[in-house]
Short mmCIF file of C-alpha atoms in Angstrom, two decimals:
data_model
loop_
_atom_site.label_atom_id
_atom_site.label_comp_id
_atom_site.label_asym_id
_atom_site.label_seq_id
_atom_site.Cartn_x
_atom_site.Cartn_y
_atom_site.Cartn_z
CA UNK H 1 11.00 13.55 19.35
CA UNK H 2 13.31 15.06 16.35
CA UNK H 3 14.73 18.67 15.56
CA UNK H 4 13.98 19.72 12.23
CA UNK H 5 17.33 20.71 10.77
CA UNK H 6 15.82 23.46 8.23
CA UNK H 7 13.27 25.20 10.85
CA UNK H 8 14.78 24.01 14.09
CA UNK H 9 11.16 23.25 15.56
CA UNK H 10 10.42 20.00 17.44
CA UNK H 11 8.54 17.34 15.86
CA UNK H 12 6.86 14.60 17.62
CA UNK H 13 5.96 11.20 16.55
CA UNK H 14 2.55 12.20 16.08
CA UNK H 15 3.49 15.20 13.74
CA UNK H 16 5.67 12.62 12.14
CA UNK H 17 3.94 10.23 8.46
CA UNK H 18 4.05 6.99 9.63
CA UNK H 19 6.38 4.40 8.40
CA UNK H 20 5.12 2.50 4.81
CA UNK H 21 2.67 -0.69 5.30
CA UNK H 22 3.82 -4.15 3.45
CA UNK H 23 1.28 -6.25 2.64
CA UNK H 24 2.38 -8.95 4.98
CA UNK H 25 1.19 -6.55 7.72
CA UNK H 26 -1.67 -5.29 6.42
CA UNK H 27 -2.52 -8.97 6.26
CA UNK H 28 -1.91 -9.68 9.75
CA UNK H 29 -3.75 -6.73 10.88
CA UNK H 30 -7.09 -7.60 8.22
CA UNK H 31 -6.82 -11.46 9.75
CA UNK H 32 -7.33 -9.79 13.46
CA UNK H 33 -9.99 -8.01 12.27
CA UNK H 34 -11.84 -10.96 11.31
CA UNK H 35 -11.38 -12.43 14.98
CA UNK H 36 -12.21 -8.95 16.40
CA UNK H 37 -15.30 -7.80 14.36
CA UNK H 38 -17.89 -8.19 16.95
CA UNK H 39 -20.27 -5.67 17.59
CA UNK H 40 -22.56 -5.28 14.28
CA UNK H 41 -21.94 -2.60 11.48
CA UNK H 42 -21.59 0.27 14.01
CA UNK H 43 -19.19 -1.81 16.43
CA UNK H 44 -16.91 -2.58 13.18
CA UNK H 45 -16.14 0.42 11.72
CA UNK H 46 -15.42 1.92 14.87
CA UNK H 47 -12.99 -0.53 15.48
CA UNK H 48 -11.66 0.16 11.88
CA UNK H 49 -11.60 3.89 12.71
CA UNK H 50 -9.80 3.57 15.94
CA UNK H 51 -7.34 1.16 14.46
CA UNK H 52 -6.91 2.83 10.65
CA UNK H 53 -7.26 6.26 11.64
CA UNK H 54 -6.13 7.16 14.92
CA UNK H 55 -3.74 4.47 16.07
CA UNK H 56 -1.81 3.56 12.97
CA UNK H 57 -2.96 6.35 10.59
CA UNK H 58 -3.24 4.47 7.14
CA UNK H 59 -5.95 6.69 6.31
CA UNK H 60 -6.83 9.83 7.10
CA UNK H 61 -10.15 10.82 9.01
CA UNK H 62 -11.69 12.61 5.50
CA UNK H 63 -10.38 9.80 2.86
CA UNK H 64 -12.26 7.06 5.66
CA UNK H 65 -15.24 8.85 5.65
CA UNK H 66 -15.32 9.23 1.95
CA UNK H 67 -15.05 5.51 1.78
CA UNK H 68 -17.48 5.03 4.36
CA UNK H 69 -20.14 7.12 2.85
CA UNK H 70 -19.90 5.31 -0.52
CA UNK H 71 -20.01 1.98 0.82
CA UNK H 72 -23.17 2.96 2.93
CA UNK H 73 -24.53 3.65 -1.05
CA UNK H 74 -24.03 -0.14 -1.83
CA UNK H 75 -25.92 -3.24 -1.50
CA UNK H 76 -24.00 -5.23 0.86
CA UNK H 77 -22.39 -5.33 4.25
CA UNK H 78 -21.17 -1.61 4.09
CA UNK H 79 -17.93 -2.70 7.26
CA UNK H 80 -16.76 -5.40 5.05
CA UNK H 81 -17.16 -3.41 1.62
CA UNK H 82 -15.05 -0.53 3.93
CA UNK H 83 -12.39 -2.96 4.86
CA UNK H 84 -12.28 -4.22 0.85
CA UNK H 85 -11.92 -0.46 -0.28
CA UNK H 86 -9.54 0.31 2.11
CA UNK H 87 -7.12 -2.52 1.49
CA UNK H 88 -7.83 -1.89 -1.74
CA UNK H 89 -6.41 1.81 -2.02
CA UNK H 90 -3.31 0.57 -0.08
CA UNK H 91 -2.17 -2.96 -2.06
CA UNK H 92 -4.39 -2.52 -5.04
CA UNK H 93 -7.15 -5.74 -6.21
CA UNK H 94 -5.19 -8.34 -4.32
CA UNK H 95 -5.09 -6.39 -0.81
CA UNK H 96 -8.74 -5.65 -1.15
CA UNK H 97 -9.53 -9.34 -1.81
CA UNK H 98 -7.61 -10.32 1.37
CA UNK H 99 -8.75 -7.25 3.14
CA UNK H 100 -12.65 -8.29 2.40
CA UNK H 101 -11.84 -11.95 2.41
CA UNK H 102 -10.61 -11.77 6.22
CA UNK H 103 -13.15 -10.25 7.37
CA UNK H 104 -15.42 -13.21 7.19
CA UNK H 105 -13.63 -16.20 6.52
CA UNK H 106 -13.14 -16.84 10.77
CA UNK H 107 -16.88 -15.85 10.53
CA UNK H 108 -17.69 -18.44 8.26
CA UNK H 109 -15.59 -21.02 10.18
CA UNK H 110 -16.83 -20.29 13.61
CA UNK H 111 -20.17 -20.62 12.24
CA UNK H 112 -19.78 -23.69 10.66
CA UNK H 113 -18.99 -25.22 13.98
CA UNK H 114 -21.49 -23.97 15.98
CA UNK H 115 -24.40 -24.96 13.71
CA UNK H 116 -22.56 -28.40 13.97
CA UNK H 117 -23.08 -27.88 17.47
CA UNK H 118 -26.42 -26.74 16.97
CA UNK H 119 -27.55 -29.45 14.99
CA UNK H 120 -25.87 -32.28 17.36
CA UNK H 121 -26.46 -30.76 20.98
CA UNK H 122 -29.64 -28.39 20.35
CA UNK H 123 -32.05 -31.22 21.87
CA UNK H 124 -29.92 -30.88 25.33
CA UNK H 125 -30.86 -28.91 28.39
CA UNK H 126 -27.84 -26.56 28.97
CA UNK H 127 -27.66 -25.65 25.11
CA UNK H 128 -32.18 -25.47 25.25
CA UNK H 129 -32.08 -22.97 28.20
CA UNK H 130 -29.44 -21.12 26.58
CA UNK H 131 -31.58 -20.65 23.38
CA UNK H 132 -34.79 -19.89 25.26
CA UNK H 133 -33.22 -16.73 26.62
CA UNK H 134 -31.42 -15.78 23.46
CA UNK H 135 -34.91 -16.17 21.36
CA UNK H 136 -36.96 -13.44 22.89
CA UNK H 137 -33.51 -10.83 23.12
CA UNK H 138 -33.15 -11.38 19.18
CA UNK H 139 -36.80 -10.18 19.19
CA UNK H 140 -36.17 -7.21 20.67
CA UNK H 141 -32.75 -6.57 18.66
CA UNK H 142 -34.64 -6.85 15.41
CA UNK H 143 -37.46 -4.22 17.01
CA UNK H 144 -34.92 -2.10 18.16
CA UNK H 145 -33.15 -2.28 14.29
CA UNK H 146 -36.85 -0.69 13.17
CA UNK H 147 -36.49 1.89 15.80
CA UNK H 148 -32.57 2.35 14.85
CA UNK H 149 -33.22 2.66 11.39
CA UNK H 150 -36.06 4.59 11.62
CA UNK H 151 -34.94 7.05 13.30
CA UNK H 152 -32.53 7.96 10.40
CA UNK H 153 -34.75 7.33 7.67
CA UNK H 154 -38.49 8.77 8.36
CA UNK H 155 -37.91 12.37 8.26
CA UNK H 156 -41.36 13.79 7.18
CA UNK H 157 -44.62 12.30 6.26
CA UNK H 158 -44.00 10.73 3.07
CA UNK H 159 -40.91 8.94 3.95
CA UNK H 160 -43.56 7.50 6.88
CA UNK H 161 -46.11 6.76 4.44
CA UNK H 162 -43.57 4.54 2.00
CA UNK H 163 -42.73 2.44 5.31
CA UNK H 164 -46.33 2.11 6.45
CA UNK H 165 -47.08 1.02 2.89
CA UNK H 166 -44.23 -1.66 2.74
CA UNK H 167 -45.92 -2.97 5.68
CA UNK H 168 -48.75 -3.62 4.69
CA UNK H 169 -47.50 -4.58 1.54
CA UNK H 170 -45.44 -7.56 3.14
CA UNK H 171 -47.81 -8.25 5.97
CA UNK H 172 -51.61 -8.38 4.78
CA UNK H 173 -50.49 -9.58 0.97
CA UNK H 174 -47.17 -11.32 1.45
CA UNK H 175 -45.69 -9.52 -1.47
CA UNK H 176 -42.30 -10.33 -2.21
CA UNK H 177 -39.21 -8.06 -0.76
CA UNK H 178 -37.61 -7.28 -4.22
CA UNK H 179 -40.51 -6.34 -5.41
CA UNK H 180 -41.40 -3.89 -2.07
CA UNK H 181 -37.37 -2.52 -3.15
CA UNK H 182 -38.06 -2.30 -6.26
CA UNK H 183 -41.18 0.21 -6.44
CA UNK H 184 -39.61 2.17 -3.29
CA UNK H 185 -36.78 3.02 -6.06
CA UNK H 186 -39.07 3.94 -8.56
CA UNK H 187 -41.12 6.08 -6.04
CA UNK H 188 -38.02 7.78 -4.63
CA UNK H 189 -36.33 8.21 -8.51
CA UNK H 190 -39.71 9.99 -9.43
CA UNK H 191 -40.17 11.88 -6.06
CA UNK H 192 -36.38 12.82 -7.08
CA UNK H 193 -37.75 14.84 -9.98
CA UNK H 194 -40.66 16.74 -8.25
CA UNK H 195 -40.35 16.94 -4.92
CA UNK H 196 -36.60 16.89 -4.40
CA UNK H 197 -36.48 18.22 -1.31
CA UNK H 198 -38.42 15.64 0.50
CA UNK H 199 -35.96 12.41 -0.73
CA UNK H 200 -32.74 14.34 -0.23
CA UNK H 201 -30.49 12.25 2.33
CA UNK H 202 -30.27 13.23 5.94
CA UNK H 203 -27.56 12.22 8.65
CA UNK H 204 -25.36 9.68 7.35
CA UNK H 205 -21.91 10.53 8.25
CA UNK H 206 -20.07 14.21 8.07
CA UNK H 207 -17.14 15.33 8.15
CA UNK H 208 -14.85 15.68 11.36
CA UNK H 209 -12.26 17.76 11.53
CA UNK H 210 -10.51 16.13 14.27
CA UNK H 211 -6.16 15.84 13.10
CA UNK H 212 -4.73 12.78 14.12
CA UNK H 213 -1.63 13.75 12.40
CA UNK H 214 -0.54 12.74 8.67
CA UNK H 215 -1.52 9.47 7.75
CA UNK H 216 -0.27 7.08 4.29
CA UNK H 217 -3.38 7.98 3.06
CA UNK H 218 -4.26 11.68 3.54
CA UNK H 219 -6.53 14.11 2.78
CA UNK H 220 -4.56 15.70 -0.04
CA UNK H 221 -2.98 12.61 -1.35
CA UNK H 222 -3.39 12.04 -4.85
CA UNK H 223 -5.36 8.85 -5.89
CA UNK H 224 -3.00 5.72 -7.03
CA UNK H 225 -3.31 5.26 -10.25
CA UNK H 226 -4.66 2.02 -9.94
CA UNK H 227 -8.20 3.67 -8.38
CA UNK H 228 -8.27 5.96 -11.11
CA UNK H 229 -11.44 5.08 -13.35
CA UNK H 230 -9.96 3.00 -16.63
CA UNK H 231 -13.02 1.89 -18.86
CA UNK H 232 -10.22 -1.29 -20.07
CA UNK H 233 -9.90 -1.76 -15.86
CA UNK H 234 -13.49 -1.59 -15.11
CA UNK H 235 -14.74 -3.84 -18.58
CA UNK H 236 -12.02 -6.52 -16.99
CA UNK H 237 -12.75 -6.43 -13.61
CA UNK H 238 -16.74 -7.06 -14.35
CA UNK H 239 -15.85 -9.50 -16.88
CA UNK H 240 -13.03 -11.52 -14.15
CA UNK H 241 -16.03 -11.07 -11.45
CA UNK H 242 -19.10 -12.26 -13.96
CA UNK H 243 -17.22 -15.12 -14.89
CA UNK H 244 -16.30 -16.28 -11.56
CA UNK H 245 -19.87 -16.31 -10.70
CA UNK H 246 -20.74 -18.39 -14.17
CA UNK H 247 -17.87 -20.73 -13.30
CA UNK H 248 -19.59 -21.68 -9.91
CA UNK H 249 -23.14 -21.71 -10.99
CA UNK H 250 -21.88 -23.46 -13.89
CA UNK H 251 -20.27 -26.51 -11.78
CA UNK H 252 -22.89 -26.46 -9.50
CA UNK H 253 -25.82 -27.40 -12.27
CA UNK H 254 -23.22 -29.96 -13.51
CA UNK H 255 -22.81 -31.40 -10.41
CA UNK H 256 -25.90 -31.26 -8.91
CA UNK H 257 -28.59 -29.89 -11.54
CA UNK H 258 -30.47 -27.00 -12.20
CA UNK H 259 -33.48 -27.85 -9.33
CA UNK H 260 -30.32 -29.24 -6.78
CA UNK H 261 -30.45 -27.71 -3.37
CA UNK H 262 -26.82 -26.21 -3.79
CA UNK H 263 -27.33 -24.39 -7.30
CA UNK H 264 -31.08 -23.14 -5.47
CA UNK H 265 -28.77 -21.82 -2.71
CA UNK H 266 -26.35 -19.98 -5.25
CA UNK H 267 -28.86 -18.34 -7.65
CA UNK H 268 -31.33 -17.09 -3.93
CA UNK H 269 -28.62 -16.15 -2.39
CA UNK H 270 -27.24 -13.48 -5.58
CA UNK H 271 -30.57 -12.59 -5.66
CA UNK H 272 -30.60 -11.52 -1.75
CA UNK H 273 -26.74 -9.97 -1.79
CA UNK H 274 -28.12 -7.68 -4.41
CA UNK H 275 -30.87 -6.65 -2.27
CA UNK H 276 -29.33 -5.41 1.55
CA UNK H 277 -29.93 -1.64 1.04
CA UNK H 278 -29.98 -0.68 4.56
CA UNK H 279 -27.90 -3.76 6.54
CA UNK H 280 -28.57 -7.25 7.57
CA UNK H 281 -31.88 -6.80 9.33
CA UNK H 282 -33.29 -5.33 5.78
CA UNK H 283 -32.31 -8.85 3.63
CA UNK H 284 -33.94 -10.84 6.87
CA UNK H 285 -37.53 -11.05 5.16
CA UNK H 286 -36.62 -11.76 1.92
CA UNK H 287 -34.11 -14.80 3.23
CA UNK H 288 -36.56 -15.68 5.31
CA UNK H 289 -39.57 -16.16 2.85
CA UNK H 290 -36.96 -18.16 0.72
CA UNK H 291 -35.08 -20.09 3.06
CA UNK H 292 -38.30 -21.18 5.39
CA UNK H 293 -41.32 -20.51 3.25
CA UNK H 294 -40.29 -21.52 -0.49
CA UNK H 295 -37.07 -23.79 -0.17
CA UNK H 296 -37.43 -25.31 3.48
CA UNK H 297 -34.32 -25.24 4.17
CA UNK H 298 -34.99 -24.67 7.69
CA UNK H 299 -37.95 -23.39 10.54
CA UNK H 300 -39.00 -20.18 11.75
CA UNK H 301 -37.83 -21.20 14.76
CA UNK H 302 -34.36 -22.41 13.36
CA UNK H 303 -34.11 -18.99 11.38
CA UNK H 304 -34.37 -17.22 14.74
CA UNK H 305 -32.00 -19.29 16.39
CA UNK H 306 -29.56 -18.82 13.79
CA UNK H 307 -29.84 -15.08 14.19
CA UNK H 308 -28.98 -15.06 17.82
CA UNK H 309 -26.05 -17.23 16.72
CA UNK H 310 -25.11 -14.53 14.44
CA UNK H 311 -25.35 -11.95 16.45
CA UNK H 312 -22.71 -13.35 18.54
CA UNK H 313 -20.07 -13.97 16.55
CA UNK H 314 -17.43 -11.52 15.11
CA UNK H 315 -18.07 -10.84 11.16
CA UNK H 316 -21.05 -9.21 9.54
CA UNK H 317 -24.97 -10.18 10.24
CA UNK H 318 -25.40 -10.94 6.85
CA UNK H 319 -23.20 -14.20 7.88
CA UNK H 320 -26.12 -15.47 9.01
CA UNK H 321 -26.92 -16.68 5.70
CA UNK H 322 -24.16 -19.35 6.60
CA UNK H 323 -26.45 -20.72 9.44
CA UNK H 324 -29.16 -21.32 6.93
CA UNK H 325 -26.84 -22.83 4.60
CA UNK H 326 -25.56 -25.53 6.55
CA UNK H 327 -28.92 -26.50 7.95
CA UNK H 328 -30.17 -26.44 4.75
CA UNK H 329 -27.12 -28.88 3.35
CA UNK H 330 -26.84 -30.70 6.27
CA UNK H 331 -30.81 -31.39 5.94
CA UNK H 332 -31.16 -31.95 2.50
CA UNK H 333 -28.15 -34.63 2.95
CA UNK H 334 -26.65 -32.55 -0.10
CA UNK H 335 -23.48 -34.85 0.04
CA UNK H 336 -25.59 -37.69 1.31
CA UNK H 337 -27.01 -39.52 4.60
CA UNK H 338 -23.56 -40.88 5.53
CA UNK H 339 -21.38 -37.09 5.20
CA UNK H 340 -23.78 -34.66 7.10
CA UNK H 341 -21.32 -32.15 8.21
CA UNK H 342 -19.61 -32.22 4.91
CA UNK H 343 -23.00 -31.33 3.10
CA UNK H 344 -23.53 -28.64 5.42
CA UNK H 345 -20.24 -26.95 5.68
CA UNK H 346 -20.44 -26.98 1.28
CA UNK H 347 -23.45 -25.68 1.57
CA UNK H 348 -22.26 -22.61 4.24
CA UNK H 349 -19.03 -22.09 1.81
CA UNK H 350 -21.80 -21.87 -1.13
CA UNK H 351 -23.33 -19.18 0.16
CA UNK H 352 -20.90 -17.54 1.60
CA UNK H 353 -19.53 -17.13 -1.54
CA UNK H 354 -22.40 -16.00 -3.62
CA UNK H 355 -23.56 -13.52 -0.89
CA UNK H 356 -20.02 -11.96 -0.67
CA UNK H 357 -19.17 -12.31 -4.47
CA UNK H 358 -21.04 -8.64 -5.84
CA UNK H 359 -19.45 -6.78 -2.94
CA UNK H 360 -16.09 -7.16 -3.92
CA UNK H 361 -17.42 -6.52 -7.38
CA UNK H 362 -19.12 -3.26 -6.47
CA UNK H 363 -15.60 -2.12 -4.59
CA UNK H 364 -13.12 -3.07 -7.42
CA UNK H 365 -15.05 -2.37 -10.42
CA UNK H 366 -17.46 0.11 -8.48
CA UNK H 367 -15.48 2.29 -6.98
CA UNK H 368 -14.30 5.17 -9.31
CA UNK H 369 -17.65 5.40 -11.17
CA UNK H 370 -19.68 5.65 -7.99
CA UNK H 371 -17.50 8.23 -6.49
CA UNK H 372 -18.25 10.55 -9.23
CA UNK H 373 -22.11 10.27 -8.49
CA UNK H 374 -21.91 10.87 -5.04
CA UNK H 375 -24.15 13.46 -3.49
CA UNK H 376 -26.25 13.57 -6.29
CA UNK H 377 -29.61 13.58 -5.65
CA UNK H 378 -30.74 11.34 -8.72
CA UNK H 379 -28.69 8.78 -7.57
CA UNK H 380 -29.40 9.09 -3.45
CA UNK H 381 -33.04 9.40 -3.80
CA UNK H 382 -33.92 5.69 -4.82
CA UNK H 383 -31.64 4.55 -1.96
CA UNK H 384 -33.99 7.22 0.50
CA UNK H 385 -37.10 5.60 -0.06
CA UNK H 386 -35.73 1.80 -0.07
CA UNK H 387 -34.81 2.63 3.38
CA UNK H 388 -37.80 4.28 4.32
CA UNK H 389 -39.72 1.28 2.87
CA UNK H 390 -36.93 -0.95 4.87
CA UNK H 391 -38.23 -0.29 8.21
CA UNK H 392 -42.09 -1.36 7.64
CA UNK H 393 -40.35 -4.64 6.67
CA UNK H 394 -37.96 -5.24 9.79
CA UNK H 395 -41.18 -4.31 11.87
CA UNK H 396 -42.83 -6.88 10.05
CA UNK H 397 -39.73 -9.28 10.79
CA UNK H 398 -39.96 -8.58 14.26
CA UNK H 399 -43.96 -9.46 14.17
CA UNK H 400 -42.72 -13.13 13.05
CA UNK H 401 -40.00 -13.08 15.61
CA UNK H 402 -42.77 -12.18 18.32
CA UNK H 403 -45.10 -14.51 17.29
CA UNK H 404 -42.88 -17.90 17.38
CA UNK H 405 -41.16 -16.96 20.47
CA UNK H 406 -44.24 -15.87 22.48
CA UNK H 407 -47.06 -18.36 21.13
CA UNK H 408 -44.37 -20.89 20.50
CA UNK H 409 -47.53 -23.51 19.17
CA UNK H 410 -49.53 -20.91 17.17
CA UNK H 411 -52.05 -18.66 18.54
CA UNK H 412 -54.19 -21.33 19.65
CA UNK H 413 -51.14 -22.98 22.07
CA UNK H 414 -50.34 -21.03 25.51
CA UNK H 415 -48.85 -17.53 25.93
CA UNK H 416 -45.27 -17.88 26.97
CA UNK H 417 -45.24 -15.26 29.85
CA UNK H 418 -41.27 -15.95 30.71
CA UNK H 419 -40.37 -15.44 27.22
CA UNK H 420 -42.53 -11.99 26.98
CA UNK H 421 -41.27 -10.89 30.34
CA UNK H 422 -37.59 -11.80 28.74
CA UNK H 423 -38.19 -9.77 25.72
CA UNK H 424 -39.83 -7.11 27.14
CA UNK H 425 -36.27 -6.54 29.82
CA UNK H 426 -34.43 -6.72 27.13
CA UNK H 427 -36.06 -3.98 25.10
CA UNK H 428 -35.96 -1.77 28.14
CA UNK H 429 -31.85 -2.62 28.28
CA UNK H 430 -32.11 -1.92 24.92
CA UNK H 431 -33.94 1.56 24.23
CA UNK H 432 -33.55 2.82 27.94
CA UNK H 433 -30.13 1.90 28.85
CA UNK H 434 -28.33 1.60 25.36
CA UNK H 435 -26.93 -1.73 26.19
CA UNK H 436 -24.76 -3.48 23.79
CA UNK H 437 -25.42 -6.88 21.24
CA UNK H 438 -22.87 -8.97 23.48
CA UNK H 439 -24.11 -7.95 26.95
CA UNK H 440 -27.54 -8.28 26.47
CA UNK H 441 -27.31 -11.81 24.73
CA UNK H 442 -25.00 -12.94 27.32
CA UNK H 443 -27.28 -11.66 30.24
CA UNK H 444 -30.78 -13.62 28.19
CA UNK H 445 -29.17 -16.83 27.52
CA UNK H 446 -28.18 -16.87 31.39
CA UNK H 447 -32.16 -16.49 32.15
CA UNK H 448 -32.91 -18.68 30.16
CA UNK H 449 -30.47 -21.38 31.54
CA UNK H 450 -31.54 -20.22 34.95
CA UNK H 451 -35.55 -20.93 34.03
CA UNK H 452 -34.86 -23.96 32.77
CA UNK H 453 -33.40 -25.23 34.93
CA UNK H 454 -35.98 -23.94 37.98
CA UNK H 455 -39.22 -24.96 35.95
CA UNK H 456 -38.68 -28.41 36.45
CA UNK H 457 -37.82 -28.00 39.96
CA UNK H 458 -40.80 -26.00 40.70
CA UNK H 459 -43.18 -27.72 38.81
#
């Protein structure tokens, strides 16, 4: 508590800026995030809220939301784009590259060693029962995304009728996801023009007026100079970021050719981080009907496994995609039958990279041009609709999921009552009791250690 000299009134810490942030703490703060993340999109930015905005006050509660709201306009894992933007309005490019860099890299390695895990140990009982439980709660997560999403998205009749459509679309003709994202865009951009009032964007995230006292970043503060659109900045930053991703496509044909499991990895796996309008569970199909149908990279029931995996580690979803990855390099013996981990953890680092690589291009080239759109209808419409059309495909997704966890050999094999009895309590935890991600997959995978280890016993 201080006197102010020139007014004599009392001034607490809180009514006090805080104290400039060096990037060697900014760093140690983004690396604990990485650690911390758990918790899904939701989980993450509240954690970045709490810790950004009312605890240390880097940024203040209208600049965060500002961020926020044009993140949740990208393609991408909107809480790592956040943390990118962020550190990148405090310590410029390089403090949004280690800002969105640690956010998944202890993702990527914890990952990495549990598909090892996975891969050695999946065959044995204790890790078996574990997954049995886990299988039919990811089920219900991916059901309850639907319902999440939903929610949010289907505001009248038409918005309904684009989801039912995508549906069908994926389920009775197997059409292809970009192409389902595609046409919603074009249906929302022309709905735009003559019926604007049914595509205009509802929810999201307003504006709280809550004071947590002046932050480094606050609402009146001018922009840095170096977020201030530059045609020279943004031609050089797109240029920097294209030819990064040439460079590693590039080596990878040269190294393993244009048909090699590692450059198929790189070019799907652009394809799919361009494509994650509305979160992790949105991309699911389309990585799915690549990574199991065309590429066989892995199973259904491998796909779903990897899901619960990535559920319960800290990072975004989307990390998933280094699941698939490794199985599909450990697999495909991309570094041979004699260096199977090696194969797989290059594969996971692969697409880790390509997934990750147009976020950080959307946030430093990205960011001043987008801004300027913002709240205008021509360009929120298109993203209305895709996420309207989203939600027939995650109910789709969570169709598969159903089907391989609860007729485990096809339609003609047994009905696997446990497994529907364990999906169906933890959709009740779920939609009735608003349990969270970690909870309820802790609470299936002991059920399923505790039936399998009774069946035997009883049978």
């Amino acid at each position: 508590m201080n006197i102010d000299p020139v007014t004599s009134k009392i001034t607490t810490e809180h009514d006090m800026s805080p104290a400039p942030v060096s990037f060697g703490e900014a760093f140690r703060f983004w690396l604990k995030l990485g650690f911390v993340s758990f918790g899904g999109p939701a989980g993450q930015i509240a954690i970045m809220h709490t810790e950004l905005v009312e605890r240390r006050r880097w940024i203040s509660e209208q600049r965060f939301l500002h961020a926020l709201n044009y993140c949740m306009l990208l393609p991408g894992p909107e809480a790592q784009q956040l943390a990118t933007y962020i550190g990148w309005l405090m310590h410029r490019t390089w403090g949004g590259i280690v800002a969105g860099v640690l956010f998944v890299l202890p993702s990527l390695f914890i990952l990495i060693t549990l598909s090892w895990i996975y891969l050695r140990f999946g065959d044995v009982p204790l890790v078996a029962g574990i997954f049995y439980g886990l299988k039919p709660a990811v089920t219900a997560l991916v059901l309850h995304a639907a319902h999440r999403i939903g929610t949010r998205a289907l505001k009248n009749r038409w918005m309904w009728a684009i989801a039912a459509a995508s549906f069908i679309a994926i389920f009775a003709f197997d059409t292809p996801f970009p192409a389902i994202v595609l046409a919603a865009a074009l249906v929302g951009w022309l709905g735009s023009r003559r019926w604007p009032e049914v595509f205009t964007l509802g929810g999201g995230h307003g504006s709280n007026k809550t004071s947590y006292g002046p932050a480094l970043i606050d609402d009146h503060t001018p922009t840095p100079l170096h977020a201030k659109f530059s045609r020279a900045r943004l031609l050089k930053v797109l240029l920097v970021g294209l030819g990064l991703w040439l460079l590693a496509m590039v080596t990878l044909i040269a190294v393993n050719g244009l048909e090699g499991t590692l450059t198929q990895m790189g070019w799907f796996f652009t394809k799919a981080a361009l494509l994650t309008f509305g979160g992790a569970y949105a991309v699911l199909p389309y990585v799915y009907q690549g990574a199991v149908d065309t590429h066989q990279w892995l199973s259904g029931p491998q796909m779903i496994d990897g899901l619960a995996l990535g559920e319960t580690t800290p990072g975004p979803l989307i990390m998933v995609v280094a699941f698939v990855g490794f199985l599909g390099g450990w697999l495909k013996e991309v570094s041979g039958p004699d260096a199977l981990f090696l194969g797989g953890a290059l594969a996971a680092t692969v697409v880790t990279f390509f997934t990750f690589l147009p976020s950080f291009i959307f946030i430093l080239a990205g960011g001043p041009v987008v801004e300027a759109t913002h709240g205008k209808l021509g360009f929120t419409a298109p993203l209305s609709a895709i996420t309207a059309a989203v939600v027939g495909v995650i109910l789709n997704l969570a169709m598969f999921f159903a089907h391989h966890v609860l007729w485990p050999q096809g339609f003609e094999g047994r009905f696997d009552l446990m497994s529907a009895l364990i999906a169906a309590g933890a959709a009740v935890a779920l939609f009735r009791f608003k349990v969270g991600v970690m909870t309820l997959l802790t609470g299936s995978a002991l059920v399923g250690l505790a039936v399998s280890w009774l069946f035997p016993l009883l049978g």
